[in-house]
Amino acid sequence: MLAADKLQLQSSFKQQATALKEKEFTLHHNNFMTVGTQAAVLAGLDVTMFIEFQPPPNEEWAFVIIPRTLKFIYYVLITSAFCANILVVAQTTILSVLGASLALRGPDGSMMTATDGLYDERSIVFKCFGHGLILTIGSVVMVVWLHLHWEASVVCCAISVWTIMKMR
């Protein structure tokens, strides 16, 4: 009788631990889906900014090197932002599909392994999302300098830097 009670207690403990890990897995999974969706929206914005941006001609500037440099920086920033955001979309998709597959179809203890794996990967995904967001804001700063007078550009840059500082 004691052995049966011990087995029942162990089984109950294992079920409770698995249920707790399932809740944690669901939390990480939902967080990844939210970040992936936001990254997809930002990637769409980045593509639009890349395609629709019409910089003014270089001849409007006293020194041709200034607009050429600003345009170069803009296109590097917006391309990098797009790539960072697409990377987040890919990472979150892969983590959700493979994590859920492992949790549901893997061997005994797979729920724990899948949940721990999602937890380990979250910082990489969130950092990449942050980089994409900062690069998008940086590209907006370059557009401001290309399109507006210097007074308005300084104010817009201050607002953008303040925004980036608040995201830390």
Tab-separated table of N, CA and C in Angstrom:
chain	number	residue	atom	x	y	z
A	1	MET	N	0.819	-1.196	0.000
A	1	MET	CA	0.000	0.000	0.000
A	1	MET	C	0.866	1.266	0.000
A	2	LEU	N	1.967	1.243	0.770
A	2	LEU	CA	2.861	2.386	0.833
A	2	LEU	C	3.499	2.666	-0.527
A	3	ALA	N	3.883	1.624	-1.240
A	3	ALA	CA	4.500	1.782	-2.564
A	3	ALA	C	3.499	2.396	-3.544
A	4	ALA	N	2.243	1.979	-3.481
A	4	ALA	CA	1.209	2.530	-4.367
A	4	ALA	C	0.969	4.005	-4.056
A	5	ASP	N	0.959	4.361	-2.765
A	5	ASP	CA	0.782	5.771	-2.383
A	5	ASP	C	1.961	6.614	-2.862
A	6	LYS	N	3.142	6.047	-2.745
A	6	LYS	CA	4.341	6.753	-3.202
A	6	LYS	C	4.273	6.991	-4.707
A	7	LEU	N	3.898	5.988	-5.475
A	7	LEU	CA	3.776	6.134	-6.930
A	7	LEU	C	2.703	7.149	-7.305
A	8	GLN	N	1.587	7.105	-6.572
A	8	GLN	CA	0.522	8.064	-6.840
A	8	GLN	C	0.978	9.487	-6.537
A	9	LEU	N	1.708	9.680	-5.443
A	9	LEU	CA	2.226	10.995	-5.076
A	9	LEU	C	3.223	11.496	-6.122
A	10	GLN	N	4.118	10.615	-6.576
A	10	GLN	CA	5.082	10.986	-7.606
A	10	GLN	C	4.377	11.361	-8.905
A	11	SER	N	3.374	10.592	-9.267
A	11	SER	CA	2.620	10.866	-10.485
A	11	SER	C	1.893	12.200	-10.383
A	12	SER	N	1.298	12.459	-9.244
A	12	SER	CA	0.589	13.721	-9.028
A	12	SER	C	1.550	14.902	-9.086
A	13	PHE	N	2.712	14.734	-8.475
A	13	PHE	CA	3.729	15.793	-8.495
A	13	PHE	C	4.188	16.076	-9.919
A	14	LYS	N	4.419	15.030	-10.683
A	14	LYS	CA	4.864	15.172	-12.074
A	14	LYS	C	3.798	15.869	-12.921
A	15	GLN	N	2.531	15.526	-12.704
A	15	GLN	CA	1.437	16.171	-13.444
A	15	GLN	C	1.350	17.653	-13.107
A	16	GLN	N	1.507	17.989	-11.845
A	16	GLN	CA	1.445	19.395	-11.434
A	16	GLN	C	2.630	20.184	-12.008
A	17	ALA	N	3.811	19.577	-11.997
A	17	ALA	CA	4.993	20.240	-12.557
A	17	ALA	C	4.819	20.460	-14.057
A	18	THR	N	4.268	19.477	-14.741
A	18	THR	CA	4.031	19.599	-16.183
A	18	THR	C	2.978	20.667	-16.471
A	19	ALA	N	1.948	20.730	-15.653
A	19	ALA	CA	0.908	21.751	-15.836
A	19	ALA	C	1.486	23.147	-15.647
A	20	LEU	N	2.363	23.289	-14.665
A	20	LEU	CA	3.008	24.587	-14.435
A	20	LEU	C	3.900	24.962	-15.615
A	21	LYS	N	4.668	24.000	-16.109
A	21	LYS	CA	5.527	24.258	-17.272
A	21	LYS	C	4.691	24.585	-18.510
A	22	GLU	N	3.524	23.967	-18.611
A	22	GLU	CA	2.649	24.257	-19.748
A	22	GLU	C	2.183	25.706	-19.706
A	23	LYS	N	1.865	26.206	-18.527
A	23	LYS	CA	1.472	27.617	-18.389
A	23	LYS	C	2.629	28.531	-18.770
A	24	GLU	N	3.832	28.176	-18.328
A	24	GLU	CA	5.011	28.962	-18.670
A	24	GLU	C	5.271	28.909	-20.174
A	25	PHE	N	5.120	27.727	-20.773
A	25	PHE	CA	5.290	27.574	-22.215
A	25	PHE	C	4.303	28.462	-22.967
A	26	THR	N	3.051	28.455	-22.533
A	26	THR	CA	2.017	29.277	-23.179
A	26	THR	C	2.365	30.759	-23.079
A	27	LEU	N	2.877	31.185	-21.936
A	27	LEU	CA	3.290	32.583	-21.774
A	27	LEU	C	4.384	32.946	-22.773
A	28	HIS	N	5.441	32.134	-22.846
A	28	HIS	CA	6.537	32.413	-23.782
A	28	HIS	C	6.046	32.363	-25.227
A	29	HIS	N	5.221	31.380	-25.536
A	29	HIS	CA	4.689	31.242	-26.893
A	29	HIS	C	3.889	32.483	-27.281
A	30	ASN	N	3.019	32.945	-26.403
A	30	ASN	CA	2.220	34.147	-26.688
A	30	ASN	C	3.100	35.388	-26.815
A	31	ASN	N	4.122	35.495	-25.980
A	31	ASN	CA	5.044	36.631	-26.083
A	31	ASN	C	5.768	36.626	-27.423
A	32	PHE	N	6.214	35.445	-27.852
A	32	PHE	CA	6.889	35.353	-29.144
A	32	PHE	C	5.947	35.715	-30.292
A	33	MET	N	4.711	35.283	-30.206
A	33	MET	CA	3.753	35.606	-31.263
A	33	MET	C	3.499	37.120	-31.319
A	34	THR	N	3.410	37.752	-30.169
A	34	THR	CA	3.203	39.204	-30.133
A	34	THR	C	4.396	39.939	-30.730
A	35	VAL	N	5.597	39.567	-30.317
A	35	VAL	CA	6.808	40.220	-30.842
A	35	VAL	C	6.949	39.940	-32.334
A	36	GLY	N	6.659	38.727	-32.765
A	36	GLY	CA	6.742	38.402	-34.185
A	36	GLY	C	5.768	39.214	-35.023
A	37	THR	N	4.570	39.414	-34.496
A	37	THR	CA	3.580	40.224	-35.215
A	37	THR	C	4.043	41.674	-35.329
A	38	GLN	N	4.552	42.219	-34.232
A	38	GLN	CA	5.036	43.602	-34.257
A	38	GLN	C	6.235	43.750	-35.191
A	39	ALA	N	7.106	42.758	-35.212
A	39	ALA	CA	8.256	42.797	-36.119
A	39	ALA	C	7.804	42.750	-37.575
A	40	ALA	N	6.759	41.984	-37.858
A	40	ALA	CA	6.228	41.931	-39.222
A	40	ALA	C	5.661	43.286	-39.635
A	41	VAL	N	4.979	43.949	-38.719
A	41	VAL	CA	4.450	45.292	-39.002
A	41	VAL	C	5.603	46.261	-39.263
A	42	LEU	N	6.635	46.200	-38.419
A	42	LEU	CA	7.795	47.077	-38.622
A	42	LEU	C	8.512	46.766	-39.933
A	43	ALA	N	8.612	45.487	-40.294
A	43	ALA	CA	9.241	45.127	-41.565
A	43	ALA	C	8.449	45.706	-42.733
A	44	GLY	N	7.126	45.686	-42.634
A	44	GLY	CA	6.292	46.313	-43.665
A	44	GLY	C	6.527	47.807	-43.746
A	45	LEU	N	6.647	48.453	-42.583
A	45	LEU	CA	6.961	49.891	-42.559
A	45	LEU	C	8.324	50.148	-43.183
A	46	ASP	N	9.300	49.304	-42.865
A	46	ASP	CA	10.645	49.482	-43.414
A	46	ASP	C	10.655	49.354	-44.937
A	47	VAL	N	9.929	48.373	-45.460
A	47	VAL	CA	9.859	48.211	-46.919
A	47	VAL	C	9.205	49.433	-47.552
A	48	THR	N	8.145	49.918	-46.922
A	48	THR	CA	7.469	51.110	-47.441
A	48	THR	C	8.407	52.314	-47.415
A	49	MET	N	9.130	52.463	-46.315
A	49	MET	CA	10.086	53.580	-46.234
A	49	MET	C	11.172	53.451	-47.289
A	50	PHE	N	11.595	52.246	-47.570
A	50	PHE	CA	12.634	52.026	-48.571
A	50	PHE	C	12.131	52.355	-49.976
A	51	ILE	N	10.917	51.892	-50.289
A	51	ILE	CA	10.395	52.055	-51.646
A	51	ILE	C	9.863	53.462	-51.900
A	52	GLU	N	9.123	54.004	-50.947
A	52	GLU	CA	8.417	55.266	-51.167
A	52	GLU	C	9.264	56.515	-50.945
A	53	PHE	N	10.390	56.395	-50.292
A	53	PHE	CA	11.211	57.570	-49.988
A	53	PHE	C	11.803	58.154	-51.258
A	54	GLN	N	11.536	59.411	-51.473
A	54	GLN	CA	12.080	60.141	-52.619
A	54	GLN	C	12.977	61.263	-52.111
A	55	PRO	N	14.270	61.013	-52.014
A	55	PRO	CA	15.150	62.068	-51.487
A	55	PRO	C	15.253	63.234	-52.458
A	56	PRO	N	15.450	64.430	-51.913
A	56	PRO	CA	15.622	65.583	-52.793
A	56	PRO	C	16.926	65.470	-53.581
A	57	PRO	N	16.998	66.150	-54.718
A	57	PRO	CA	18.224	66.065	-55.527
A	57	PRO	C	19.441	66.639	-54.777
A	58	ASN	N	20.598	66.118	-55.098
A	58	ASN	CA	21.836	66.555	-54.439
A	58	ASN	C	22.162	68.021	-54.725
A	59	GLU	N	21.687	68.534	-55.837
A	59	GLU	CA	22.019	69.901	-56.242
A	59	GLU	C	21.426	70.947	-55.306
A	60	GLU	N	20.451	70.587	-54.499
A	60	GLU	CA	19.840	71.535	-53.564
A	60	GLU	C	20.751	71.846	-52.387
A	61	TRP	N	21.800	71.097	-52.232
A	61	TRP	CA	22.715	71.269	-51.109
A	61	TRP	C	23.965	72.016	-51.575
A	62	ALA	N	24.577	72.757	-50.641
A	62	ALA	CA	25.806	73.486	-50.958
A	62	ALA	C	26.955	72.511	-51.219
A	63	PHE	N	27.031	71.451	-50.421
A	63	PHE	CA	28.059	70.434	-50.590
A	63	PHE	C	27.370	69.110	-50.946
A	64	VAL	N	27.719	68.543	-52.076
A	64	VAL	CA	27.067	67.329	-52.571
A	64	VAL	C	27.347	66.132	-51.663
A	65	ILE	N	28.459	66.157	-50.977
A	65	ILE	CA	28.826	65.015	-50.136
A	65	ILE	C	27.858	64.837	-48.967
A	66	ILE	N	27.255	65.904	-48.488
A	66	ILE	CA	26.344	65.814	-47.330
A	66	ILE	C	25.100	64.991	-47.663
A	67	PRO	N	24.337	65.317	-48.719
A	67	PRO	CA	23.156	64.494	-48.996
A	67	PRO	C	23.516	63.059	-49.402
A	68	ARG	N	24.629	62.897	-50.106
A	68	ARG	CA	25.043	61.547	-50.493
A	68	ARG	C	25.353	60.713	-49.264
A	69	THR	N	26.014	61.308	-48.289
A	69	THR	CA	26.332	60.597	-47.048
A	69	THR	C	25.072	60.281	-46.263
A	70	LEU	N	24.161	61.244	-46.157
A	70	LEU	CA	22.901	61.017	-45.435
A	70	LEU	C	22.069	59.927	-46.107
A	71	LYS	N	22.030	59.936	-47.442
A	71	LYS	CA	21.286	58.901	-48.168
A	71	LYS	C	21.924	57.530	-47.954
A	72	PHE	N	23.249	57.491	-47.989
A	72	PHE	CA	23.951	56.228	-47.762
A	72	PHE	C	23.613	55.678	-46.376
A	73	ILE	N	23.703	56.526	-45.370
A	73	ILE	CA	23.394	56.098	-43.997
A	73	ILE	C	21.929	55.668	-43.906
A	74	TYR	N	21.040	56.431	-44.541
A	74	TYR	CA	19.617	56.081	-44.518
A	74	TYR	C	19.380	54.685	-45.083
A	75	TYR	N	19.931	54.415	-46.250
A	75	TYR	CA	19.675	53.124	-46.886
A	75	TYR	C	20.325	51.968	-46.122
A	76	VAL	N	21.475	52.202	-45.511
A	76	VAL	CA	22.084	51.171	-44.667
A	76	VAL	C	21.199	50.907	-43.449
A	77	LEU	N	20.707	51.972	-42.810
A	77	LEU	CA	19.860	51.819	-41.627
A	77	LEU	C	18.544	51.121	-41.954
A	78	ILE	N	17.880	51.536	-43.016
A	78	ILE	CA	16.559	50.974	-43.317
A	78	ILE	C	16.679	49.521	-43.780
A	79	THR	N	17.746	49.196	-44.508
A	79	THR	CA	17.967	47.808	-44.919
A	79	THR	C	18.281	46.941	-43.703
A	80	SER	N	19.112	47.452	-42.802
A	80	SER	CA	19.442	46.712	-41.582
A	80	SER	C	18.206	46.525	-40.706
A	81	ALA	N	17.371	47.555	-40.622
A	81	ALA	CA	16.139	47.465	-39.831
A	81	ALA	C	15.220	46.395	-40.411
A	82	PHE	N	15.062	46.395	-41.725
A	82	PHE	CA	14.224	45.387	-42.375
A	82	PHE	C	14.747	43.986	-42.087
A	83	CYS	N	16.050	43.799	-42.235
A	83	CYS	CA	16.635	42.470	-42.011
A	83	CYS	C	16.480	42.035	-40.554
A	84	ALA	N	16.673	42.947	-39.606
A	84	ALA	CA	16.506	42.601	-38.190
A	84	ALA	C	15.060	42.198	-37.904
A	85	ASN	N	14.112	42.920	-38.465
A	85	ASN	CA	12.706	42.611	-38.233
A	85	ASN	C	12.285	41.305	-38.898
A	86	ILE	N	12.783	41.038	-40.087
A	86	ILE	CA	12.482	39.766	-40.749
A	86	ILE	C	13.121	38.611	-39.972
A	87	LEU	N	14.312	38.840	-39.432
A	87	LEU	CA	14.961	37.814	-38.617
A	87	LEU	C	14.109	37.486	-37.391
A	88	VAL	N	13.521	38.503	-36.762
A	88	VAL	CA	12.643	38.268	-35.608
A	88	VAL	C	11.414	37.458	-36.025
A	89	VAL	N	10.828	37.803	-37.158
A	89	VAL	CA	9.663	37.054	-37.643
A	89	VAL	C	10.041	35.593	-37.866
A	90	ALA	N	11.181	35.357	-38.484
A	90	ALA	CA	11.623	33.980	-38.740
A	90	ALA	C	11.907	33.248	-37.424
A	91	GLN	N	12.608	33.909	-36.511
A	91	GLN	CA	12.937	33.267	-35.233
A	91	GLN	C	11.682	32.907	-34.449
A	92	THR	N	10.749	33.834	-34.356
A	92	THR	CA	9.547	33.568	-33.565
A	92	THR	C	8.692	32.474	-34.204
A	93	THR	N	8.657	32.454	-35.526
A	93	THR	CA	7.899	31.402	-36.210
A	93	THR	C	8.522	30.031	-35.957
A	94	ILE	N	9.826	29.950	-36.121
A	94	ILE	CA	10.513	28.675	-35.912
A	94	ILE	C	10.383	28.217	-34.460
A	95	LEU	N	10.576	29.154	-33.518
A	95	LEU	CA	10.471	28.783	-32.104
A	95	LEU	C	9.073	28.304	-31.755
A	96	SER	N	8.051	28.974	-32.294
A	96	SER	CA	6.687	28.544	-31.969
A	96	SER	C	6.356	27.190	-32.543
A	97	VAL	N	6.712	26.983	-33.790
A	97	VAL	CA	6.367	25.718	-34.436
A	97	VAL	C	7.164	24.561	-33.825
A	98	LEU	N	8.479	24.730	-33.756
A	98	LEU	CA	9.299	23.637	-33.236
A	98	LEU	C	9.110	23.435	-31.735
A	99	GLY	N	8.927	24.537	-30.994
A	99	GLY	CA	8.709	24.418	-29.552
A	99	GLY	C	7.417	23.692	-29.244
A	100	ALA	N	6.342	24.063	-29.921
A	100	ALA	CA	5.053	23.396	-29.695
A	100	ALA	C	5.117	21.936	-30.128
A	101	SER	N	5.803	21.677	-31.230
A	101	SER	CA	5.932	20.303	-31.703
A	101	SER	C	6.698	19.443	-30.693
A	102	LEU	N	7.788	19.970	-30.168
A	102	LEU	CA	8.554	19.227	-29.172
A	102	LEU	C	7.740	19.015	-27.900
A	103	ALA	N	7.053	20.062	-27.457
A	103	ALA	CA	6.284	19.961	-26.214
A	103	ALA	C	5.169	18.921	-26.315
A	104	LEU	N	4.528	18.840	-27.470
A	104	LEU	CA	3.387	17.940	-27.610
A	104	LEU	C	3.754	16.539	-28.065
A	105	ARG	N	4.781	16.419	-28.912
A	105	ARG	CA	5.075	15.127	-29.522
A	105	ARG	C	6.378	14.494	-29.069
A	106	GLY	N	7.137	15.214	-28.257
A	106	GLY	CA	8.444	14.705	-27.845
A	106	GLY	C	8.344	13.630	-26.778
A	107	PRO	N	9.484	13.076	-26.407
A	107	PRO	CA	9.499	12.046	-25.364
A	107	PRO	C	9.141	12.630	-23.993
A	108	ASP	N	9.094	11.780	-23.012
A	108	ASP	CA	8.749	12.202	-21.660
A	108	ASP	C	9.701	13.310	-21.197
A	109	GLY	N	9.145	14.378	-20.667
A	109	GLY	CA	9.948	15.513	-20.210
A	109	GLY	C	10.158	16.579	-21.265
A	110	SER	N	9.555	16.414	-22.422
A	110	SER	CA	9.747	17.362	-23.517
A	110	SER	C	9.126	18.723	-23.235
A	111	MET	N	8.051	18.749	-22.445
A	111	MET	CA	7.441	20.033	-22.100
A	111	MET	C	8.456	20.900	-21.356
A	112	MET	N	9.199	20.293	-20.456
A	112	MET	CA	10.221	21.020	-19.699
A	112	MET	C	11.327	21.514	-20.635
A	113	THR	N	11.773	20.642	-21.518
A	113	THR	CA	12.843	20.995	-22.455
A	113	THR	C	12.403	22.120	-23.385
A	114	ALA	N	11.196	22.035	-23.918
A	114	ALA	CA	10.685	23.062	-24.828
A	114	ALA	C	10.537	24.403	-24.122
A	115	THR	N	10.011	24.382	-22.920
A	115	THR	CA	9.823	25.625	-22.167
A	115	THR	C	11.161	26.257	-21.835
A	116	ASP	N	12.110	25.465	-21.396
A	116	ASP	CA	13.443	25.995	-21.082
A	116	ASP	C	14.121	26.533	-22.343
A	117	GLY	N	13.913	25.871	-23.474
A	117	GLY	CA	14.480	26.348	-24.736
A	117	GLY	C	13.901	27.690	-25.153
A	118	LEU	N	12.587	27.853	-25.018
A	118	LEU	CA	11.963	29.143	-25.334
A	118	LEU	C	12.493	30.237	-24.409
A	119	TYR	N	12.653	29.905	-23.145
A	119	TYR	CA	13.165	30.882	-22.182
A	119	TYR	C	14.579	31.314	-22.548
A	120	ASP	N	15.413	30.361	-22.957
A	120	ASP	CA	16.794	30.673	-23.324
A	120	ASP	C	16.874	31.545	-24.573
A	121	GLU	N	15.971	31.347	-25.521
A	121	GLU	CA	16.014	32.079	-26.790
A	121	GLU	C	15.375	33.462	-26.716
A	122	ARG	N	14.595	33.736	-25.704
A	122	ARG	CA	13.836	34.974	-25.661
A	122	ARG	C	14.718	36.214	-25.670
A	123	SER	N	15.851	36.193	-24.971
A	123	SER	CA	16.699	37.391	-24.925
A	123	SER	C	17.284	37.707	-26.303
A	124	ILE	N	17.629	36.693	-27.058
A	124	ILE	CA	18.169	36.910	-28.410
A	124	ILE	C	17.100	37.539	-29.301
A	125	VAL	N	15.889	37.009	-29.232
A	125	VAL	CA	14.793	37.525	-30.063
A	125	VAL	C	14.456	38.959	-29.664
A	126	PHE	N	14.375	39.230	-28.374
A	126	PHE	CA	14.011	40.571	-27.918
A	126	PHE	C	15.092	41.592	-28.259
A	127	LYS	N	16.358	41.194	-28.181
A	127	LYS	CA	17.450	42.107	-28.566
A	127	LYS	C	17.384	42.427	-30.051
A	128	CYS	N	17.137	41.415	-30.858
A	128	CYS	CA	17.032	41.627	-32.304
A	128	CYS	C	15.851	42.537	-32.628
A	129	PHE	N	14.742	42.356	-31.921
A	129	PHE	CA	13.579	43.228	-32.118
A	129	PHE	C	13.927	44.668	-31.733
A	130	GLY	N	14.620	44.835	-30.626
A	130	GLY	CA	15.044	46.171	-30.201
A	130	GLY	C	15.962	46.831	-31.208
A	131	HIS	N	16.887	46.059	-31.775
A	131	HIS	CA	17.775	46.606	-32.798
A	131	HIS	C	16.987	47.056	-34.025
A	132	GLY	N	16.038	46.244	-34.442
A	132	GLY	CA	15.214	46.624	-35.593
A	132	GLY	C	14.440	47.902	-35.343
A	133	LEU	N	13.924	48.043	-34.140
A	133	LEU	CA	13.173	49.251	-33.781
A	133	LEU	C	14.082	50.475	-33.766
A	134	ILE	N	15.247	50.352	-33.165
A	134	ILE	CA	16.195	51.473	-33.098
A	134	ILE	C	16.688	51.845	-34.492
A	135	LEU	N	16.964	50.858	-35.325
A	135	LEU	CA	17.410	51.145	-36.693
A	135	LEU	C	16.311	51.849	-37.492
A	136	THR	N	15.056	51.477	-37.263
A	136	THR	CA	13.943	52.154	-37.941
A	136	THR	C	13.879	53.619	-37.513
A	137	ILE	N	14.020	53.865	-36.233
A	137	ILE	CA	14.017	55.261	-35.744
A	137	ILE	C	15.218	56.020	-36.302
A	138	GLY	N	16.372	55.354	-36.369
A	138	GLY	CA	17.556	55.999	-36.953
A	138	GLY	C	17.352	56.385	-38.407
A	139	SER	N	16.653	55.557	-39.153
A	139	SER	CA	16.387	55.894	-40.559
A	139	SER	C	15.430	57.078	-40.664
A	140	VAL	N	14.512	57.182	-39.713
A	140	VAL	CA	13.612	58.348	-39.692
A	140	VAL	C	14.415	59.623	-39.457
A	141	VAL	N	15.422	59.547	-38.600
A	141	VAL	CA	16.280	60.710	-38.337
A	141	VAL	C	16.975	61.159	-39.624
A	142	MET	N	17.443	60.195	-40.411
A	142	MET	CA	18.117	60.553	-41.665
A	142	MET	C	17.146	61.217	-42.643
A	143	VAL	N	15.917	60.719	-42.708
A	143	VAL	CA	14.916	61.326	-43.593
A	143	VAL	C	14.619	62.756	-43.152
A	144	VAL	N	14.551	62.953	-41.853
A	144	VAL	CA	14.293	64.295	-41.318
A	144	VAL	C	15.373	65.259	-41.772
A	145	TRP	N	16.630	64.834	-41.682
A	145	TRP	CA	17.727	65.714	-42.095
A	145	TRP	C	17.720	65.956	-43.606
A	146	LEU	N	17.231	65.016	-44.373
A	146	LEU	CA	17.195	65.196	-45.820
A	146	LEU	C	16.029	66.074	-46.278
A	147	HIS	N	14.925	66.076	-45.545
A	147	HIS	CA	13.731	66.779	-46.003
A	147	HIS	C	13.445	68.111	-45.307
A	148	LEU	N	13.835	68.267	-44.073
A	148	LEU	CA	13.453	69.454	-43.312
A	148	LEU	C	14.608	70.443	-43.183
A	149	HIS	N	14.255	71.651	-42.798
A	149	HIS	CA	15.283	72.648	-42.488
A	149	HIS	C	15.982	72.241	-41.202
A	150	TRP	N	17.161	72.794	-40.973
A	150	TRP	CA	17.978	72.346	-39.854
A	150	TRP	C	17.306	72.565	-38.496
A	151	GLU	N	16.497	73.619	-38.367
A	151	GLU	CA	15.843	73.876	-37.079
A	151	GLU	C	14.868	72.745	-36.733
A	152	ALA	N	14.041	72.391	-37.690
A	152	ALA	CA	13.079	71.308	-37.474
A	152	ALA	C	13.798	69.966	-37.314
A	153	SER	N	14.889	69.791	-38.036
A	153	SER	CA	15.660	68.554	-37.938
A	153	SER	C	16.249	68.366	-36.549
A	154	VAL	N	16.727	69.451	-35.952
A	154	VAL	CA	17.291	69.359	-34.597
A	154	VAL	C	16.210	68.947	-33.597
A	155	VAL	N	15.028	69.549	-33.713
A	155	VAL	CA	13.931	69.203	-32.793
A	155	VAL	C	13.510	67.742	-32.990
A	156	CYS	N	13.354	67.315	-34.233
A	156	CYS	CA	12.962	65.927	-34.509
A	156	CYS	C	14.033	64.942	-34.044
A	157	CYS	N	15.292	65.301	-34.203
A	157	CYS	CA	16.371	64.434	-33.717
A	157	CYS	C	16.338	64.324	-32.203
A	158	ALA	N	16.080	65.430	-31.531
A	158	ALA	CA	15.997	65.406	-30.063
A	158	ALA	C	14.858	64.487	-29.616
A	159	ILE	N	13.722	64.580	-30.290
A	159	ILE	CA	12.596	63.712	-29.961
A	159	ILE	C	12.955	62.245	-30.212
A	160	SER	N	13.626	61.970	-31.321
A	160	SER	CA	14.018	60.592	-31.646
A	160	SER	C	15.026	60.040	-30.645
A	161	VAL	N	16.011	60.846	-30.275
A	161	VAL	CA	16.993	60.403	-29.278
A	161	VAL	C	16.309	60.171	-27.936
A	162	TRP	N	15.393	61.030	-27.556
A	162	TRP	CA	14.645	60.852	-26.311
A	162	TRP	C	13.861	59.535	-26.350
A	163	THR	N	13.249	59.264	-27.500
A	163	THR	CA	12.489	58.011	-27.651
A	163	THR	C	13.389	56.796	-27.484
A	164	ILE	N	14.542	56.839	-28.128
A	164	ILE	CA	15.490	55.724	-28.029
A	164	ILE	C	15.973	55.555	-26.592
A	165	MET	N	16.238	56.655	-25.914
A	165	MET	CA	16.688	56.587	-24.518
A	165	MET	C	15.612	56.010	-23.601
A	166	LYS	N	14.353	56.300	-23.877
A	166	LYS	CA	13.257	55.773	-23.064
A	166	LYS	C	13.052	54.281	-23.287
A	167	MET	N	13.518	53.755	-24.411
A	167	MET	CA	13.350	52.336	-24.717
A	167	MET	C	14.382	51.471	-23.983
A	168	ARG	N	15.376	52.051	-23.406
A	168	ARG	CA	16.437	51.276	-22.744
A	168	ARG	C	15.942	50.534	-21.592
